[in-house]
Amino acid sequence: MNVFGNIFKLTSFGESHGTAIGGVIDGCPPAFTLDMDFIQSELDRRRPGQSELTTSRKETDKVEILSGIYEGRTTGMPIGFIVRNENQHSDDYRSLKDVYRPSHADYTYQMKYGIRDPRGGGRSSARETIARCVAGAVAKLVLRKNDINIKAYTSQIGNIRLEGSYLDYDLDKTETNAVRCPDERKATEMEALIKEVKGQGDSIGGVVACVIKGVPPGVGEPVFGKLHAALGGAMLSINAAKGFEYGDGFDAPLYRGSEHNDAFFNDNGRISVRTNYSGGIQGGISNGQDIYFRVAFKSVATLLREQNTVDRDGHEILLEARGRHDPTVIPRAVPVVEAMAAMTILDYLLLAGLTGHKQTP
């Protein structure tokens, strides 16, 4: 299960402290110009060490494209790429070889495979999301040609949350602060909370919201291939993701049908809706409105303080983790959410035959 997608596919490989993280993108339409500066900028948004709110691990995360490109354009062949690991401190994890860290994948990986790589979490490390960001950047470039835009942002850290919907904020301001929150006042409060938690050797969770504009009606499959189910599966595959809701989500039960239905109307010859409680998807298929959703992320499992746990022999021990860790995943999860959304939407556009790309002879 290291492959994502139906037509636009990503196969990812690599471990946190291995030689490199990489992937193979298959099914990318041909004749698209790959903007390498844009792809690198998407990786830089995910990169560690970008602010005092993230891990101090220093990585340049420079992507190397190995195949599938000729004269700067996609050929339709598999696009292979790697990002080399440069700043591993594997000795920080030597003492964890026979210890199960609370709420990590250590125990479950050991039970499934009978062996695991304890260095930085190995394959279960969030460093694996590098491959997703590269593939997501490629997908974004294709979607850009189809006038589809995706923007995610931090809507909550701990108990500090944005009160309004995405329509109440200028999402272009998301990248103006380290928290990636479009509300400057709330961003300042969130940053202060993260620093407080970090100073205590603890961690904190939050929510990333995302809006997708420009998806035409008719994208998605009935029954088991619903578009919102595909988006939910993509988001819940991200490290530390614990919940997904689209449209009004878990607030929907608060309203009666007469209050919650999205009424259709004729908008100058185009069928539209007066409200968008459905979140742009009805019956599992896009209706042409903005698609919006939220992803909840738990607090980072690694704490720089003592925790009770057991070793492989079942002996109860007191664990104090070493190494470099994020006090929260939220700011760096924002580009990963966008990447997974981009891959999902492009994949489903290709399934529907709606990409509208033109090959250049």
Coordinates of C-alpha atoms in Angstrom, one line a residue:
M1 CA 0.0 0.0 0.0
N2 CA 2.7 2.4 -1.0
V3 CA 0.8 3.5 -4.1
F4 CA -1.8 6.3 -4.2
G5 CA -4.3 7.0 -7.0
N6 CA -6.1 5.3 -9.9
I7 CA -4.7 7.0 -13.0
F8 CA -2.5 9.7 -11.6
K9 CA -0.5 7.6 -9.2
L10 CA 2.3 8.1 -6.7
T11 CA 4.5 5.3 -5.5
S12 CA 6.6 6.6 -2.6
F13 CA 9.7 5.1 -1.0
G14 CA 12.3 5.8 1.7
E15 CA 12.7 6.3 5.4
S16 CA 13.4 9.2 7.6
H17 CA 17.1 8.3 8.2
G18 CA 17.7 6.4 5.0
T19 CA 19.6 7.7 2.0
A20 CA 16.7 9.5 0.4
I21 CA 13.0 9.9 0.2
G22 CA 11.6 9.5 -3.3
G23 CA 8.8 8.5 -5.5
V24 CA 7.5 7.6 -9.0
I25 CA 4.6 9.6 -10.5
D26 CA 2.7 7.6 -13.1
G27 CA -0.2 8.8 -15.3
C28 CA 0.8 12.4 -15.5
P29 CA -0.5 13.9 -18.8
P30 CA 2.2 14.7 -21.4
A31 CA 3.4 18.0 -22.7
F32 CA 3.1 19.9 -19.5
T33 CA 5.9 22.3 -18.6
L34 CA 7.2 21.5 -15.2
D35 CA 8.0 24.6 -13.2
M36 CA 10.9 23.3 -11.1
D37 CA 11.0 26.5 -9.0
F38 CA 7.4 26.0 -8.1
I39 CA 7.9 22.4 -7.2
Q40 CA 10.9 23.3 -5.0
S41 CA 8.9 26.1 -3.3
E42 CA 6.2 23.6 -2.4
L43 CA 8.9 21.4 -0.8
D44 CA 10.3 24.4 1.0
R45 CA 6.9 25.0 2.6
R46 CA 7.0 21.5 4.1
R47 CA 10.8 21.7 5.0
P48 CA 11.9 21.3 8.6
G49 CA 13.8 24.1 10.4
Q50 CA 11.9 26.9 8.6
S51 CA 10.9 28.6 11.9
E52 CA 11.2 28.2 15.7
L53 CA 7.8 26.6 15.7
T54 CA 9.2 23.5 13.9
T55 CA 11.9 20.9 14.4
S56 CA 15.5 22.2 14.3
R57 CA 16.5 19.4 11.8
K58 CA 18.2 21.2 8.9
E59 CA 17.5 19.8 5.5
T60 CA 17.7 21.5 2.1
D61 CA 15.1 19.1 0.6
K62 CA 16.3 19.7 -2.9
V63 CA 14.4 17.5 -5.4
E64 CA 16.2 15.7 -8.2
I65 CA 14.1 14.6 -11.2
L66 CA 15.3 11.4 -12.6
S67 CA 13.0 10.6 -15.5
G68 CA 9.8 11.4 -17.4
I69 CA 10.9 14.9 -18.5
Y70 CA 12.3 16.1 -21.8
E71 CA 13.2 19.7 -22.5
G72 CA 11.3 20.7 -19.4
R73 CA 8.1 19.1 -20.3
T74 CA 6.4 15.9 -19.2
T75 CA 6.5 13.0 -21.7
G76 CA 3.7 10.9 -20.2
M77 CA 6.3 8.4 -18.9
P78 CA 6.9 7.8 -15.2
I79 CA 8.4 10.7 -13.4
G80 CA 11.0 9.5 -10.9
F81 CA 12.5 11.7 -8.3
I82 CA 14.5 11.7 -5.0
V83 CA 15.2 14.1 -2.2
R84 CA 18.3 13.1 -0.3
N85 CA 18.5 13.0 3.5
E86 CA 21.4 15.2 4.7
N87 CA 21.0 15.9 8.4
Q88 CA 20.2 12.6 10.2
H89 CA 21.1 12.2 13.8
S90 CA 20.5 8.5 14.0
D91 CA 22.3 8.0 17.3
D92 CA 19.4 9.9 19.0
Y93 CA 17.3 6.9 18.3
R94 CA 19.7 4.1 19.3
S95 CA 18.1 3.8 22.8
L96 CA 14.7 3.3 21.2
K97 CA 15.5 0.1 19.3
D98 CA 13.7 -2.1 21.8
V99 CA 11.3 0.5 23.2
Y100 CA 7.7 1.3 22.1
R101 CA 7.0 5.0 22.1
P102 CA 3.5 5.9 23.3
S103 CA 1.1 6.6 20.4
H104 CA 3.8 5.9 17.7
A105 CA 3.8 3.2 15.1
D106 CA 6.6 1.3 16.8
Y107 CA 4.5 -1.4 18.3
T108 CA 2.1 -1.8 15.3
Y109 CA 4.9 -2.0 12.8
Q110 CA 6.7 -4.6 14.9
M111 CA 3.6 -6.7 15.2
K112 CA 2.9 -6.5 11.4
Y113 CA 6.4 -6.9 10.0
G114 CA 8.4 -8.5 12.8
I115 CA 11.1 -5.8 12.2
R116 CA 11.1 -2.0 12.2
D117 CA 13.5 0.9 11.6
P118 CA 13.5 2.9 14.9
R119 CA 15.5 5.8 13.4
G120 CA 13.2 8.8 13.4
G121 CA 10.3 6.4 12.9
G122 CA 11.6 5.0 9.7
R123 CA 8.8 4.6 7.1
S124 CA 6.2 5.9 9.5
S125 CA 8.0 9.3 9.8
A126 CA 6.3 12.4 8.5
R127 CA 9.4 12.9 6.3
E128 CA 7.6 10.5 3.9
T129 CA 5.3 13.4 3.0
I130 CA 8.1 14.8 0.9
A131 CA 7.1 12.5 -1.9
R132 CA 3.5 13.7 -1.6
C133 CA 4.5 17.3 -1.8
V134 CA 6.5 16.7 -5.0
A135 CA 3.6 14.8 -6.6
G136 CA 1.1 17.3 -5.3
A137 CA 3.1 20.1 -6.9
V138 CA 3.1 18.4 -10.3
A139 CA -0.7 17.8 -9.9
K140 CA -1.1 21.5 -9.0
L141 CA 0.6 22.6 -12.2
V142 CA -1.8 20.4 -14.3
L143 CA -4.8 21.7 -12.3
R144 CA -3.6 25.3 -12.8
K145 CA -4.1 24.8 -16.6
N146 CA -7.7 23.7 -15.8
D147 CA -8.3 26.8 -13.7
I148 CA -8.5 24.8 -10.4
N149 CA -6.9 26.3 -7.3
I150 CA -6.3 24.8 -3.9
K151 CA -5.6 26.6 -0.7
A152 CA -5.2 25.2 2.8
Y153 CA -4.6 27.1 6.0
T154 CA -4.4 26.7 9.8
S155 CA -7.9 27.2 11.3
Q156 CA -7.2 26.0 14.8
I157 CA -4.3 25.3 17.2
G158 CA -5.4 23.8 20.6
N159 CA -8.4 25.8 21.7
I160 CA -7.6 28.9 19.6
R161 CA -9.7 28.8 16.4
L162 CA -10.9 30.9 13.6
E163 CA -14.6 31.8 14.1
G164 CA -15.7 32.3 10.5
S165 CA -15.6 30.3 7.3
Y166 CA -13.0 30.5 4.6
L167 CA -15.1 33.2 2.9
D168 CA -14.4 35.6 5.8
Y169 CA -10.7 35.6 5.3
D170 CA -8.1 36.6 2.7
L171 CA -6.4 33.3 2.1
D172 CA -3.5 35.0 0.3
K173 CA -2.4 36.1 3.8
T174 CA -1.9 32.5 4.9
E175 CA 1.8 32.5 4.1
T176 CA 2.6 35.8 5.8
N177 CA 3.2 34.1 9.2
A178 CA 4.9 31.0 10.6
V179 CA 1.6 29.4 11.7
R180 CA 0.0 29.7 8.2
C181 CA -3.2 31.3 9.6
P182 CA -4.9 34.0 7.5
D183 CA -6.0 36.0 10.6
E184 CA -3.1 38.0 11.9
R185 CA -4.4 38.4 15.5
K186 CA -5.3 34.7 15.8
A187 CA -1.9 33.7 14.3
T188 CA -0.1 35.7 17.0
E189 CA -2.2 33.9 19.7
M190 CA -1.5 30.5 18.1
E191 CA 2.2 31.1 17.8
A192 CA 2.4 32.1 21.5
L193 CA 0.6 28.9 22.5
I194 CA 2.9 26.7 20.4
K195 CA 6.0 28.4 22.0
E196 CA 4.5 27.9 25.4
V197 CA 3.8 24.2 24.8
K198 CA 7.3 23.7 23.2
G199 CA 8.9 25.3 26.3
Q200 CA 7.2 22.7 28.4
G201 CA 8.6 19.8 26.3
D202 CA 5.0 19.1 25.2
S203 CA 3.1 19.2 21.9
I204 CA -0.3 20.3 20.7
G205 CA -2.7 19.6 17.8
G206 CA -5.0 21.5 15.6
V207 CA -7.0 21.7 12.4
V208 CA -6.1 22.5 8.8
A209 CA -8.9 23.8 6.6
C210 CA -8.8 23.6 2.8
V211 CA -10.9 25.0 -0.1
I212 CA -10.8 23.9 -3.7
K213 CA -12.1 26.3 -6.3
G214 CA -12.9 25.6 -10.0
V215 CA -13.8 21.9 -10.0
P216 CA -16.4 21.5 -12.6
P217 CA -19.7 19.6 -11.9
G218 CA -19.7 15.9 -12.6
V219 CA -16.4 14.8 -10.9
G220 CA -16.6 11.8 -8.7
E221 CA -18.1 8.3 -8.8
P222 CA -21.3 7.0 -7.3
V223 CA -21.5 4.6 -4.3
F224 CA -18.0 3.4 -3.5
G225 CA -16.0 6.1 -5.5
K226 CA -17.5 9.2 -4.0
L227 CA -15.3 12.3 -4.3
H228 CA -15.6 13.2 -0.6
A229 CA -14.7 9.6 0.4
A230 CA -11.6 9.8 -1.8
L231 CA -10.6 13.2 -0.3
G232 CA -11.2 11.8 3.2
G233 CA -9.1 8.7 2.5
A234 CA -6.3 11.0 1.2
M235 CA -6.4 13.2 4.2
L236 CA -6.5 10.4 6.8
S237 CA -3.4 8.9 5.2
I238 CA -1.4 11.9 6.4
N239 CA 0.6 11.3 9.6
A240 CA -1.2 12.4 12.8
A241 CA -4.5 13.0 11.0
K242 CA -7.4 12.0 13.2
G243 CA -10.6 13.4 11.6
F244 CA -12.1 14.6 8.4
E245 CA -15.2 16.6 7.6
Y246 CA -16.4 18.3 4.4
G247 CA -19.1 20.9 4.0
D248 CA -20.9 21.5 7.3
G249 CA -19.6 18.1 8.5
F250 CA -20.4 17.4 12.2
D251 CA -22.4 20.7 12.4
A252 CA -24.9 19.4 9.9
P253 CA -27.1 17.6 12.5
L254 CA -27.7 20.9 14.2
Y255 CA -30.0 22.0 11.3
R256 CA -33.4 20.8 9.9
G257 CA -33.6 19.9 6.3
S258 CA -35.6 23.1 5.6
E259 CA -32.6 25.1 7.0
H260 CA -29.8 23.0 5.5
N261 CA -30.8 22.2 1.9
D262 CA -28.9 24.0 -0.8
A263 CA -31.6 25.5 -3.0
F264 CA -30.9 25.6 -6.8
F265 CA -31.6 28.7 -8.8
N266 CA -31.0 30.0 -12.4
D267 CA -28.0 32.3 -12.2
N268 CA -28.1 34.0 -15.6
G269 CA -28.6 30.8 -17.5
R270 CA -26.3 28.8 -15.2
I271 CA -27.6 26.5 -12.6
S272 CA -26.2 27.4 -9.2
V273 CA -27.1 27.2 -5.5
R274 CA -27.9 29.9 -3.0
T275 CA -25.9 28.2 -0.2
N276 CA -23.1 25.7 -0.1
Y277 CA -23.7 23.6 3.1
S278 CA -22.9 20.5 1.0
G279 CA -19.3 21.6 0.5
G280 CA -19.4 21.4 -3.3
I281 CA -20.2 17.7 -3.3
Q282 CA -23.6 16.0 -3.6
G283 CA -24.2 12.3 -4.0
G284 CA -20.4 11.9 -4.0
I285 CA -20.1 14.0 -7.2
S286 CA -19.0 17.7 -7.5
N287 CA -21.7 20.2 -8.2
G288 CA -19.4 23.0 -9.4
Q289 CA -19.3 25.0 -6.1
D290 CA -16.3 25.4 -3.9
I291 CA -15.2 22.2 -2.2
Y292 CA -14.2 22.8 1.4
F293 CA -13.2 20.5 4.2
R294 CA -11.3 20.3 7.5
V295 CA -8.7 17.9 8.8
A296 CA -8.0 17.4 12.5
F297 CA -4.5 16.5 13.6
K298 CA -3.5 15.1 16.9
S299 CA -0.7 16.4 19.1
V300 CA 2.8 15.1 18.1
A301 CA 3.4 11.8 19.9
T302 CA 7.1 12.5 20.7
L303 CA 7.5 14.6 23.9
L304 CA 10.7 15.9 25.3
R305 CA 9.5 14.9 28.8
E306 CA 9.2 11.6 30.6
Q307 CA 6.5 9.1 29.6
N308 CA 5.6 5.6 30.8
T309 CA 5.9 2.8 28.3
V310 CA 7.3 -0.7 27.9
D311 CA 10.1 -2.4 26.0
R312 CA 9.9 -5.4 23.7
D313 CA 9.9 -7.8 26.6
G314 CA 7.0 -6.1 28.3
H315 CA 9.1 -4.4 31.0
E316 CA 7.6 -1.1 32.2
I317 CA 10.1 1.7 31.8
L318 CA 10.3 5.5 31.9
L319 CA 11.0 7.0 28.5
E320 CA 12.6 10.4 27.9
A321 CA 12.9 11.0 24.2
R322 CA 15.9 12.7 22.5
G323 CA 16.2 14.2 19.1
R324 CA 14.6 17.1 17.2
H325 CA 10.8 17.2 17.0
D326 CA 8.0 19.5 16.1
P327 CA 5.8 20.8 18.9
T328 CA 2.9 20.7 16.4
V329 CA 2.5 19.4 12.9
I330 CA -0.1 21.9 11.8
P331 CA 2.0 24.6 9.9
R332 CA 3.9 22.0 8.0
A333 CA 0.8 19.9 7.4
V334 CA -0.8 22.8 5.4
P335 CA 1.2 22.1 2.2
V336 CA 0.7 18.3 2.6
V337 CA -3.1 18.7 2.8
E338 CA -2.9 20.8 -0.4
A339 CA -0.8 18.1 -2.1
M340 CA -3.1 15.3 -1.2
A341 CA -6.1 17.3 -2.4
A342 CA -4.4 18.2 -5.7
M343 CA -3.5 14.5 -6.4
T344 CA -7.0 13.4 -5.6
I345 CA -8.8 16.0 -7.7
L346 CA -6.4 15.5 -10.7
D347 CA -6.9 11.7 -10.4
Y348 CA -10.7 12.1 -10.4
L349 CA -10.6 14.6 -13.3
L350 CA -8.6 12.0 -15.3
L351 CA -11.1 9.3 -14.4
A352 CA -13.9 11.6 -15.7
G353 CA -11.9 12.6 -18.8
L354 CA -12.2 16.3 -17.9
T355 CA -8.6 17.5 -17.7
G356 CA -8.9 19.3 -21.0
H357 CA -5.1 19.3 -21.6
K358 CA -3.7 19.8 -25.1
Q359 CA -0.7 18.1 -26.4
T360 CA 1.7 20.2 -28.4
P361 CA 3.2 18.5 -31.4

